[in-house]
mmCIF file of C-alpha atoms and ligand atoms in Angstrom:
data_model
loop_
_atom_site.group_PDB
_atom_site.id
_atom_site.type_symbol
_atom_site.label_atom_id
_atom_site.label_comp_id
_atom_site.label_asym_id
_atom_site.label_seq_id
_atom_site.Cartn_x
_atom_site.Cartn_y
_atom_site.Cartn_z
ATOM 1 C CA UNK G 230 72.998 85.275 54.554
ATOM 2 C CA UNK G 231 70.838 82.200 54.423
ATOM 3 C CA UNK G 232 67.914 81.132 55.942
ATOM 4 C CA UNK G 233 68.923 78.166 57.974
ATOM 5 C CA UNK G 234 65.410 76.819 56.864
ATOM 6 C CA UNK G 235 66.195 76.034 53.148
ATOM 7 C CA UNK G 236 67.485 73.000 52.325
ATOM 8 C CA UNK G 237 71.300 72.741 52.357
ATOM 9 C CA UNK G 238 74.318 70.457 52.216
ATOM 10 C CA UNK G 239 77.874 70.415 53.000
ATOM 11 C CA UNK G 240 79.908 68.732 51.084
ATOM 12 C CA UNK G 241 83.015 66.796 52.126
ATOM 13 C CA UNK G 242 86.108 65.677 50.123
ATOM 14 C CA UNK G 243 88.728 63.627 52.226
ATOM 15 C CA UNK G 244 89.596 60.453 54.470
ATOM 16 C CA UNK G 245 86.166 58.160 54.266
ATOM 17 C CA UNK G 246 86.714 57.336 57.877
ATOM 18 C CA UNK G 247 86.128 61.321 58.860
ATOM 19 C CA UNK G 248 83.474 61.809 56.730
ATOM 20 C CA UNK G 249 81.200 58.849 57.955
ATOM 21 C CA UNK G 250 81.933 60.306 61.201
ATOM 22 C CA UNK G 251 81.100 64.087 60.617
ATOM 23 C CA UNK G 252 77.938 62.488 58.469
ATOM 24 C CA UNK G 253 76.776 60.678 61.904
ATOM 25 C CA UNK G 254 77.181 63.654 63.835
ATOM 26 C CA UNK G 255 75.387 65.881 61.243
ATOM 27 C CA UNK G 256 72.531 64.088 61.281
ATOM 28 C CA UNK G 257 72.330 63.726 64.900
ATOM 29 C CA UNK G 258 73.095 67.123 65.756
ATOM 30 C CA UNK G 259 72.100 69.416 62.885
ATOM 31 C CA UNK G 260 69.407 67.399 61.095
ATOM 32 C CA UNK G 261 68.416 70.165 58.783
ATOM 33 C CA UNK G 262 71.958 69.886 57.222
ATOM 34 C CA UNK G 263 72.052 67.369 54.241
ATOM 35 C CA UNK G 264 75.703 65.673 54.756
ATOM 36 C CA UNK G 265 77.316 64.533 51.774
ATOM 37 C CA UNK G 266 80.519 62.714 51.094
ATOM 38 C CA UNK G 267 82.287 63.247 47.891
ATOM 39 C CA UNK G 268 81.987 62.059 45.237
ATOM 40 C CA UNK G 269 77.760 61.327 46.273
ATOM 41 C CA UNK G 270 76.981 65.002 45.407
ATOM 42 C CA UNK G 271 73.542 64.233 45.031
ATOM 43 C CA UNK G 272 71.588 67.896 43.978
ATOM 44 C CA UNK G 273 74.419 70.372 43.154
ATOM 45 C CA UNK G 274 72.609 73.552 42.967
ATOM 46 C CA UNK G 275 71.960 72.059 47.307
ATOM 47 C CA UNK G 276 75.516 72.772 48.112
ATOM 48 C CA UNK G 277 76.253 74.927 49.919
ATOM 49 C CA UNK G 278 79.582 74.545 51.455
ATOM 50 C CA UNK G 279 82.494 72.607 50.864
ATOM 51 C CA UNK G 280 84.571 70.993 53.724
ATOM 52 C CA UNK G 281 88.160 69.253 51.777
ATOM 53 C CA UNK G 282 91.257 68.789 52.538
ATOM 54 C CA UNK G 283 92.236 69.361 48.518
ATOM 55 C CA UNK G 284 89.701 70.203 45.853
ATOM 56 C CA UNK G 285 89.894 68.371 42.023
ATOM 57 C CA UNK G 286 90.455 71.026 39.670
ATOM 58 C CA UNK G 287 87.766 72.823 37.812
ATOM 59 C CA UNK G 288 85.465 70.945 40.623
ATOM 60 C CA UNK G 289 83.994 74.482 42.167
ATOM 61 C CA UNK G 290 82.526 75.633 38.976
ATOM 62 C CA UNK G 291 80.532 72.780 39.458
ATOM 63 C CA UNK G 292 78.704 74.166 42.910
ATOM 64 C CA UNK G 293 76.788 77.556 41.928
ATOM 65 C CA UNK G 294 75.266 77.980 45.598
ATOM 66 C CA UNK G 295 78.301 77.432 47.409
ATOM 67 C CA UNK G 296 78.533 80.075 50.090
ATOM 68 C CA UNK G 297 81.820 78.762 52.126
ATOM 69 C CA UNK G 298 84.789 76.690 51.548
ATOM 70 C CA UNK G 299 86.050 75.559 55.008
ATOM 71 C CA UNK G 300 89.922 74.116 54.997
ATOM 72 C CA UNK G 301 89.280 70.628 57.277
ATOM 73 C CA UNK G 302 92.958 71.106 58.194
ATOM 74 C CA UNK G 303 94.487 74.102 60.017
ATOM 75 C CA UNK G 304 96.317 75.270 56.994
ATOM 76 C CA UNK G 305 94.336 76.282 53.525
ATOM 77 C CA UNK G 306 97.831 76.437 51.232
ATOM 78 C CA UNK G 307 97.429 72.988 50.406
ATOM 79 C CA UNK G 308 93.991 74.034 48.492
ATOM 80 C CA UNK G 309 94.838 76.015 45.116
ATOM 81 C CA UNK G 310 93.726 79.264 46.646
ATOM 82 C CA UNK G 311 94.014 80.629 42.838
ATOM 83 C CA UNK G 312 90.951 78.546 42.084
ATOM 84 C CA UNK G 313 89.079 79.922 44.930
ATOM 85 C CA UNK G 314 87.035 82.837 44.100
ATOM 86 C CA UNK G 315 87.998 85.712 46.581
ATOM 87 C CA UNK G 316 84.737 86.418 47.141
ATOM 88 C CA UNK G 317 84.043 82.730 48.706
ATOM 89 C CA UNK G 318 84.723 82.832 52.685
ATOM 90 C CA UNK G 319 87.634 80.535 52.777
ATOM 91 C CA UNK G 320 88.113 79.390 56.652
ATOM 92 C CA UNK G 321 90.629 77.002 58.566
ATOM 93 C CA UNK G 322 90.713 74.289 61.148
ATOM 94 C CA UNK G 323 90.112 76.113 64.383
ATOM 95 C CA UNK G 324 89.544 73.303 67.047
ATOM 96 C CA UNK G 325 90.981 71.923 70.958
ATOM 97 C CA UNK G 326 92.486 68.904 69.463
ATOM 98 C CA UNK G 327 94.764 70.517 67.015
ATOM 99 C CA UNK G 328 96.050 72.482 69.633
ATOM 100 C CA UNK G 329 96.354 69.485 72.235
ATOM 101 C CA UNK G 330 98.363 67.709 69.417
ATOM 102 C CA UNK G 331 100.419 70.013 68.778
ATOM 103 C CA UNK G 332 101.304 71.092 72.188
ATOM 104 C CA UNK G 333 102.653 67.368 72.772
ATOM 105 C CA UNK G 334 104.493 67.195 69.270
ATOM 106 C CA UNK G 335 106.578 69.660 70.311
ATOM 107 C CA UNK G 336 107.379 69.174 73.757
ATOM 108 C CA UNK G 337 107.953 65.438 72.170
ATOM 109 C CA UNK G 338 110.276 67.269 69.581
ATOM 110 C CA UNK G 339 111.894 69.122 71.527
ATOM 111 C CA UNK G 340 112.779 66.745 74.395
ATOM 112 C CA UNK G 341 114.202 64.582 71.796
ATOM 113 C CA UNK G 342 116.579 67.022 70.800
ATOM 114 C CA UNK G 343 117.663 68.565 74.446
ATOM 115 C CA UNK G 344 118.099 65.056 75.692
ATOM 116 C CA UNK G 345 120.098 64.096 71.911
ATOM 117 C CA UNK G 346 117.680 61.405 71.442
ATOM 118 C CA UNK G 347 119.239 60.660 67.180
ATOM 119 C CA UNK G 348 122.446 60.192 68.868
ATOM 120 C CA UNK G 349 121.425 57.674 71.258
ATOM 121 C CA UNK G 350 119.588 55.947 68.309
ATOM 122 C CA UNK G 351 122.415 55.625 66.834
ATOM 123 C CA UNK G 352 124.601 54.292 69.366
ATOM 124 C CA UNK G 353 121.858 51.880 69.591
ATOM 125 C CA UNK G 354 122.482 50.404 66.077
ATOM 126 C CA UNK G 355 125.982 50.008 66.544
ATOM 127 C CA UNK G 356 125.836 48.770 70.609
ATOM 128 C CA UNK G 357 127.205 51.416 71.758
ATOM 129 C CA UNK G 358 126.985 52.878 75.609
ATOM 130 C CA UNK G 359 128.329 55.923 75.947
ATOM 131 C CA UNK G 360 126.469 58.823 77.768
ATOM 132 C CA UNK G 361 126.599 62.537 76.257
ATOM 133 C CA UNK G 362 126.519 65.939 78.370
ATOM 134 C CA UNK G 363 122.948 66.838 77.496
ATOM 135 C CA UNK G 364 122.075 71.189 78.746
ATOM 136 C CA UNK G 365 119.505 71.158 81.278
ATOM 137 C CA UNK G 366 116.143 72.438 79.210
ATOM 138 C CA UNK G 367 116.451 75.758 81.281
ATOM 139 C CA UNK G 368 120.024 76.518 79.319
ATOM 140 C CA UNK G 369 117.556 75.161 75.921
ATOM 141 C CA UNK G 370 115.725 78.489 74.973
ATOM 142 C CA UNK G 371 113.505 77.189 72.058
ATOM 143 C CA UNK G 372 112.539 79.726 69.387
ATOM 144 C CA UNK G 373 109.212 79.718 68.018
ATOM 145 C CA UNK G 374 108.316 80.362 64.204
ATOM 146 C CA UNK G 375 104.840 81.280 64.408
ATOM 147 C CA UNK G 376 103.037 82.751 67.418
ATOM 148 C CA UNK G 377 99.414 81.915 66.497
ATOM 149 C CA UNK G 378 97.191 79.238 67.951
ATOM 150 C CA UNK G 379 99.529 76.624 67.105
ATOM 151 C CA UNK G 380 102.980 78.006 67.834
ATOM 152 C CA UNK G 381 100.801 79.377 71.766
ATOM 153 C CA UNK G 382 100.502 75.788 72.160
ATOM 154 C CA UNK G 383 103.523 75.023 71.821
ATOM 155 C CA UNK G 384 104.662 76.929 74.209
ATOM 156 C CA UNK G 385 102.112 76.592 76.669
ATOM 157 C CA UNK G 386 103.902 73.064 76.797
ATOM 158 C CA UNK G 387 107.575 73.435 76.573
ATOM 159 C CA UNK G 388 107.481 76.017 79.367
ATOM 160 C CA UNK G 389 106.330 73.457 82.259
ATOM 161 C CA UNK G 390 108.981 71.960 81.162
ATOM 162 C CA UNK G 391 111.635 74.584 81.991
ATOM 163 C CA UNK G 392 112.380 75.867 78.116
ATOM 164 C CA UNK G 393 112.986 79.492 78.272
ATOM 165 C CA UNK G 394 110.709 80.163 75.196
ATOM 166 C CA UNK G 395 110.583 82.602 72.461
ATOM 167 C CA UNK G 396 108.525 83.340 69.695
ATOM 168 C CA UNK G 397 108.196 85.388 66.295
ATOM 169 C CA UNK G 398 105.272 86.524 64.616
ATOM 170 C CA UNK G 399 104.653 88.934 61.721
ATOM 171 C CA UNK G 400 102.809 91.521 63.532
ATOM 172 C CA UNK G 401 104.335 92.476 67.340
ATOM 173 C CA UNK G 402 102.731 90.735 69.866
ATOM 174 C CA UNK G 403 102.740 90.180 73.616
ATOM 175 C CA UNK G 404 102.013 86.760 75.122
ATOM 176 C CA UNK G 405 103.255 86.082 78.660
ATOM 177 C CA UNK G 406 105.836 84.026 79.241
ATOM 178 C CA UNK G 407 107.273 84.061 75.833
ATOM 179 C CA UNK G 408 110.031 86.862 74.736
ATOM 180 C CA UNK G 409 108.142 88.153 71.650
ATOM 181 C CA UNK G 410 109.763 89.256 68.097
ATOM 182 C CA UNK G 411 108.874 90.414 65.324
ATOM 183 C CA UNK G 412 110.067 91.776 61.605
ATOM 184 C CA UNK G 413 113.584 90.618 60.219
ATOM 185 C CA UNK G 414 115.321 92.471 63.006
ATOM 186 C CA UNK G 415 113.586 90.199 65.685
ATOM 187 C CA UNK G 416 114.157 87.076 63.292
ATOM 188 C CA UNK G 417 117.597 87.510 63.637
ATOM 189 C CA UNK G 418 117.896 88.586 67.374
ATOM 190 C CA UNK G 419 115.262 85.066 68.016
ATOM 191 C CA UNK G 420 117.703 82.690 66.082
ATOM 192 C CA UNK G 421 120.961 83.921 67.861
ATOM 193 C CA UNK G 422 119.717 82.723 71.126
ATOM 194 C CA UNK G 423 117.499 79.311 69.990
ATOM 195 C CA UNK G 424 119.110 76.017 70.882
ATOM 196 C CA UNK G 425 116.044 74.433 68.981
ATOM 197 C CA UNK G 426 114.100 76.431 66.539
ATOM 198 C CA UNK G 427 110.427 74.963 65.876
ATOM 199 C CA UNK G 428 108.796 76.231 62.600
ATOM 200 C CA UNK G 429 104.321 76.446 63.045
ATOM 201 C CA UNK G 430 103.995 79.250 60.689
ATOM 202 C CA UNK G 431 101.479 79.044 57.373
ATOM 203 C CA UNK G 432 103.394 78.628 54.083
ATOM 204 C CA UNK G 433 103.021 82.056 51.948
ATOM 205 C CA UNK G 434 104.778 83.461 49.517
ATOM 206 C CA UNK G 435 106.801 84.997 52.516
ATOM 207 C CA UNK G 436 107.510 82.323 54.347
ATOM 208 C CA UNK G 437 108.473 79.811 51.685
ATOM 209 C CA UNK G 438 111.962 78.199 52.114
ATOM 210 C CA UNK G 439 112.513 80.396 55.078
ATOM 211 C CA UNK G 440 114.325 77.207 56.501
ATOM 212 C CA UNK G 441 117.676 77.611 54.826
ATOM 213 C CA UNK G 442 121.278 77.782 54.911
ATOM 214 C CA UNK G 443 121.253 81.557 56.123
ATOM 215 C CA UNK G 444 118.732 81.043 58.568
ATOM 216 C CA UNK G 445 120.292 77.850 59.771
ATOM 217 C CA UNK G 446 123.584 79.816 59.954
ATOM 218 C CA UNK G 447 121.827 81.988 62.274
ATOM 219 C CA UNK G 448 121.078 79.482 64.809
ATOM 220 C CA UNK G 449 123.670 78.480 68.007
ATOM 221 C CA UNK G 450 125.708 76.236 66.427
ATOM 222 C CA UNK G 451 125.086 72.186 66.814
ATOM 223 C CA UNK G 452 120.803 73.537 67.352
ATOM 224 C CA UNK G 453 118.468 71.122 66.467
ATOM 225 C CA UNK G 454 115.576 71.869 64.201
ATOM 226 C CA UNK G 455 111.467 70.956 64.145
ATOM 227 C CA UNK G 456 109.442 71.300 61.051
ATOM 228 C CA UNK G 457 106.041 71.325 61.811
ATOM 229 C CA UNK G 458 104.572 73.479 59.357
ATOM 230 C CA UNK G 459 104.635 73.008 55.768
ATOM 231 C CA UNK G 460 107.693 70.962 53.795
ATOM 232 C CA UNK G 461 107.893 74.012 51.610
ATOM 233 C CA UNK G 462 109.316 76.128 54.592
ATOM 234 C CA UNK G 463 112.587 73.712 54.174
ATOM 235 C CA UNK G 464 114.847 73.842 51.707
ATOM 236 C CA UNK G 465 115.521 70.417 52.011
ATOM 237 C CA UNK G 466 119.488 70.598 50.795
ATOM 238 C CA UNK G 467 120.169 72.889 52.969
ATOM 239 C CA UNK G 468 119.066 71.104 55.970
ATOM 240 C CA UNK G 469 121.218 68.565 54.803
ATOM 241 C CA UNK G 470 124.589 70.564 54.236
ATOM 242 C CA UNK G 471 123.815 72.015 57.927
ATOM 243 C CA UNK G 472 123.862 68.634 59.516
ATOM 244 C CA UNK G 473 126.884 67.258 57.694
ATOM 245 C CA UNK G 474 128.438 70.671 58.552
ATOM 246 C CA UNK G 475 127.983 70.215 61.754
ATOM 247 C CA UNK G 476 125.888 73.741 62.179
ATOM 248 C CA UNK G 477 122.598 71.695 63.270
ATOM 249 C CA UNK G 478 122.698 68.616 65.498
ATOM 250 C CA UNK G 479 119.354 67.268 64.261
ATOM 251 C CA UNK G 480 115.686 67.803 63.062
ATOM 252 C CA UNK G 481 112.937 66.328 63.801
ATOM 253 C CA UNK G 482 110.449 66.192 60.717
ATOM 254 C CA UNK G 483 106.712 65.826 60.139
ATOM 255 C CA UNK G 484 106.130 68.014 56.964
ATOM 256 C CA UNK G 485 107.721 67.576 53.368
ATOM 257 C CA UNK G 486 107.697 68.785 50.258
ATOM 258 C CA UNK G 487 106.263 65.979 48.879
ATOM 259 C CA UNK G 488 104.152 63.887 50.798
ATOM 260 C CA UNK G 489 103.978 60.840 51.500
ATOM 261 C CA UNK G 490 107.914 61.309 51.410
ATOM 262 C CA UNK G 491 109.363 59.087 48.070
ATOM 263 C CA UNK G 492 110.851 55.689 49.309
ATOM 264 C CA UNK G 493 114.922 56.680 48.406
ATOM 265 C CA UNK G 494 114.629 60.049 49.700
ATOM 266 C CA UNK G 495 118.071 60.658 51.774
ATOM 267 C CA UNK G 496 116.058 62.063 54.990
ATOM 268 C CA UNK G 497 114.695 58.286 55.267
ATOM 269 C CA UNK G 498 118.070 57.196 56.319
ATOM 270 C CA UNK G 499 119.691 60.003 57.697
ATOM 271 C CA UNK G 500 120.897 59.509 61.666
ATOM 272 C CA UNK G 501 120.045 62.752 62.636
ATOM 273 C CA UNK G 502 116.789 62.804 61.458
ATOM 274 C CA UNK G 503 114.106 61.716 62.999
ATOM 275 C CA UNK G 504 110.795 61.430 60.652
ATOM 276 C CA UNK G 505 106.881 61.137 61.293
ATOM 277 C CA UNK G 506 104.344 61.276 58.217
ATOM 278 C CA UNK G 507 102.474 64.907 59.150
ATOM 279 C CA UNK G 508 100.934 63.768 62.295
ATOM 280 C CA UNK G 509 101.787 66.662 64.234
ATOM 281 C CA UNK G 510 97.704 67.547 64.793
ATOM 282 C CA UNK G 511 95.210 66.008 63.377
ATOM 283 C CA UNK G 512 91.970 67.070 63.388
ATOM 284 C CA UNK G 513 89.849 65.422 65.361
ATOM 285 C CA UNK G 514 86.165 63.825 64.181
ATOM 286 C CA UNK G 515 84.060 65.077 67.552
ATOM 287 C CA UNK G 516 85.847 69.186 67.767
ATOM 288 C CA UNK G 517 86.291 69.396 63.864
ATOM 289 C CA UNK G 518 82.768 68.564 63.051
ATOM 290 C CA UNK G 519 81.398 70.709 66.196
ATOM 291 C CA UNK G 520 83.632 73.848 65.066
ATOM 292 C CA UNK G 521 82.569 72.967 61.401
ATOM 293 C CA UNK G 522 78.655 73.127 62.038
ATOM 294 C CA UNK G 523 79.495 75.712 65.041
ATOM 295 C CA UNK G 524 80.778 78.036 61.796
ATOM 296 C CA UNK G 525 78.005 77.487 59.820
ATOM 297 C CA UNK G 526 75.501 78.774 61.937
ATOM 298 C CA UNK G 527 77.089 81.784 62.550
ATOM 299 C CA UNK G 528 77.288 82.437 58.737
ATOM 300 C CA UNK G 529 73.567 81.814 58.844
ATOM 301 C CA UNK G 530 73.127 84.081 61.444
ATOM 302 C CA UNK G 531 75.704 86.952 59.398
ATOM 303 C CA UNK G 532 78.145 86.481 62.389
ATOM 304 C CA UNK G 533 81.710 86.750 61.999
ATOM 305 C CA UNK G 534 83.318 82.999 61.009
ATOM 306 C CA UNK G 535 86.114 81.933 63.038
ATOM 307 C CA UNK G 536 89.214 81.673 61.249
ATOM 308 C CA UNK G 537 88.658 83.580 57.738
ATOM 309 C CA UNK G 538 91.480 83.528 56.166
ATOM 310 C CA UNK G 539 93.223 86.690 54.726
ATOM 311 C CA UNK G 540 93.399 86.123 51.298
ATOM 312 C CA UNK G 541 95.756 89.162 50.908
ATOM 313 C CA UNK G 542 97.968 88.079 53.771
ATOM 314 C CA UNK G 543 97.449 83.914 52.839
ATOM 315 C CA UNK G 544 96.588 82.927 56.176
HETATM 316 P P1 NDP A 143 97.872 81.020 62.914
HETATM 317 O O1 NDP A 143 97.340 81.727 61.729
HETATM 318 O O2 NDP A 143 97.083 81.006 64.156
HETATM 319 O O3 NDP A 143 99.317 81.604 63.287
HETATM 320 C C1 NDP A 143 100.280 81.847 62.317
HETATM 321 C C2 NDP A 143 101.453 82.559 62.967
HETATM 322 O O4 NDP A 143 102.486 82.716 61.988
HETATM 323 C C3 NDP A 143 101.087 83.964 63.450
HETATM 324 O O5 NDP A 143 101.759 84.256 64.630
HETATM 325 C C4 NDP A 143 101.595 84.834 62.303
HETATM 326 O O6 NDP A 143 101.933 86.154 62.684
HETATM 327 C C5 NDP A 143 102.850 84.082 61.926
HETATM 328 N N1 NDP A 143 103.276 84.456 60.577
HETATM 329 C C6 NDP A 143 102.620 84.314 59.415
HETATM 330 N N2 NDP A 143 103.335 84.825 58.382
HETATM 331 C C7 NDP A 143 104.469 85.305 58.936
HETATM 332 C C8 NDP A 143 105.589 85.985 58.415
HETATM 333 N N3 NDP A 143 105.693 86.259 57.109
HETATM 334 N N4 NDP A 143 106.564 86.368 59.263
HETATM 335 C C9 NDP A 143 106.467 86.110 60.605
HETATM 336 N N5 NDP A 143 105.408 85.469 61.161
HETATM 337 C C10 NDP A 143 104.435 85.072 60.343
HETATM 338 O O7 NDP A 143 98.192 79.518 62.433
HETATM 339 P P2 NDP A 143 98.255 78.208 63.330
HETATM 340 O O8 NDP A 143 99.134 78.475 64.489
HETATM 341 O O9 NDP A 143 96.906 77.692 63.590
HETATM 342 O O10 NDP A 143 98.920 77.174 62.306
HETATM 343 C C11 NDP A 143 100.192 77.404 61.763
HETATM 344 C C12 NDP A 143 100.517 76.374 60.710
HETATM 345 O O11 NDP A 143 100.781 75.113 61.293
HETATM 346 C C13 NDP A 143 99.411 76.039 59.691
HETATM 347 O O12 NDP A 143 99.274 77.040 58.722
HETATM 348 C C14 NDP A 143 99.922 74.735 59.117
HETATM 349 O O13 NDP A 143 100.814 75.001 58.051
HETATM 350 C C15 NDP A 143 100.713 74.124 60.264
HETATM 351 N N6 NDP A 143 100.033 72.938 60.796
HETATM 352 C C16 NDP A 143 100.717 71.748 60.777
HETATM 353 C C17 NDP A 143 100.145 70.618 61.281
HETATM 354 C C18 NDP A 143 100.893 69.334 61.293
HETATM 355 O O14 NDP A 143 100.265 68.293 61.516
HETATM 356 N N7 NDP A 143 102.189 69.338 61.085
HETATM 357 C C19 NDP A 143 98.788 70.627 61.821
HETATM 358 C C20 NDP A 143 98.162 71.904 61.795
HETATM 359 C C21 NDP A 143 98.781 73.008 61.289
HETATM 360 P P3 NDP A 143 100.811 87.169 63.265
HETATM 361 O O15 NDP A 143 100.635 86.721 64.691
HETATM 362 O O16 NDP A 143 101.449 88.490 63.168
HETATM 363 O O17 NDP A 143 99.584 86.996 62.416
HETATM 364 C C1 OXD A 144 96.633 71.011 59.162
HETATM 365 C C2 OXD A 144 97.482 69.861 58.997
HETATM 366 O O1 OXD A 144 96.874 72.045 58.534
HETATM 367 O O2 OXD A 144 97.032 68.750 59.287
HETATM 368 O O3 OXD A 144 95.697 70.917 59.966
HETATM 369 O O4 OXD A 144 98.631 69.995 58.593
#
């Protein structure tokens, strides 16, 4: 623990704009917290956590008073968690607008899909009328990869809207309204019934590439698919073969192996793919600075910090 009297600074490596922004509300609502935007380090032995998106290599043997790293996104695989020392707190993105982001991405998503959305895009670009025989969203049971805070939200937003909903996590749970599953047995018994499958879990060694041709092969055939986790759930060929196939009607993207996606990529100009540039939640300046500075006093305190990551499990 710390004395929250000493002087100490966070540190903050990402978009200018956010940083100004968490700098202004440092100072107006933590004053004894030096703010510092990277790469102004100022005093390095003064640092004593680290707020980034993505961390230079070599960069935290710099910092020998660090005390926390703190993801500023929801997800910490896009740090090189090998570089982190385990003994370094390592905490996510736990704030209201991520959830209220993501709760409208995928009722967005999955609207798009029930009412076949690509299609009529299509049409579009070749002046084409012709109405299709869309399932009322109460015959659309949409499965859920990930049942955290992220895949909750989704729910909480694509029931209102009639979508029988279920869910898998790794570890059982129970969360009204949503038929629960679990382990490979549940994966399996979750697919066979999802006309749209929407993938919120972490990327981990176990859940890379889980979006492939056997899981796709799965699915109800002609489902539509949402990636809002990480591009390296996808295996992007495979998504591919299963629309040309026939298998999957559509996905709606936001994640991808490599971001921004490469100008030439074949998903740009796919019809049945629909494409936004990892927008899905974004943190927001007011909550993410308020559940940044919200965490740091209860390290100061020797309180529990909400959402540690399990660096055994990876998320
Ligand atoms: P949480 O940690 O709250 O939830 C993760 C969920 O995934 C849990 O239900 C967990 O199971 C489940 N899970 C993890 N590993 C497995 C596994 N091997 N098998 C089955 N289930 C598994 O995370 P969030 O909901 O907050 O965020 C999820 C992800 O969303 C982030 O890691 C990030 O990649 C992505 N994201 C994307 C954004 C975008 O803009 N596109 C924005 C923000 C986040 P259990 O309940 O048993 O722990
Ligand atoms: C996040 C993200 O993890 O933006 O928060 O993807």
């Amino acid at each position: 623990m710390q004395s929250s009297g000493a002087r100490r600074a966070i540190l903050y490596i990402g978009r200018t704009d956010r940083g100004e922004a968490w700098a202004r509300i440092t100072r107006a609502e933590a004053p004894d917290i030096d703010f510092r935007i990277f790469p102004d380090l100022g005093a390095l032995e003064e640092i004593a956590y680290l707020a980034a998106w993505t961390i230079p290599p070599g960069f935290l043997a710099r910092l020998p008073n660090l005390r926390v790293v703190f993801s500023v996104g929801a997800g910490v695989d896009q740090l090189d968690l090998a570089a982190i020392p385990r003994k370094l707190p390592l905490v996510r993105m736990i704030e209201p607008g991520l959830v209220t982001d993501i709760a409208s991405y995928a009722a967005m998503a999955a609207l798009i899909l029930q009412r076949r959305l690509p299609e009529y895009l299509e049409q579009a670009q070749n002046g084409v009328w012709r109405p299709l025989n869309a399932a009322p969203t109460a015959e659309t049971p949409v499965g859920l990869l990930g049942l955290g805070m992220l895949g909750q939200a989704a729910a909480a937003s694509l029931r209102p809207l009639g979508f029988p909903v279920l869910g898998w996590s790794r570890s059982p749970r129970q969360v009204p309204g949503i038929a629960c599953h679990s382990g490979r047995d549940g994966l399996a018994a979750m697919l066979a019934r999802s006309r749209i499958l929407i993938c919120l879990l972490p990327l981990t060694e176990e859940t890379h590439g889980i979006l492939d041709a056997e899981l796709f092969a799965r699915l109800p055939r002609g489902a539509g698919l949402v990636n809002l986790g990480r591009g390296g759930h996808l295996v992007e060929p495979d998504l591919l073969a299963a629309l040309d196939s026939g298998q999957l009607a559509a996905a709606v993207l936001d994640v991808f192996s490599t971001e921004p996606l490469p100008r030439g990529d074949p998903f740009w100009t796919h019809p049945r793919i629909i494409i936004t540039p990892h927008i899905g939640a974004v943190t927001t300046n007011v909550g993410g600075m308020a559940a940044l500075l919200a965490n740091i006093r209860r390290f100061e305190r020797g309180e529990k910090l909400e959402g540690e990551i399990d660096r055994a499990r990876g998320y």
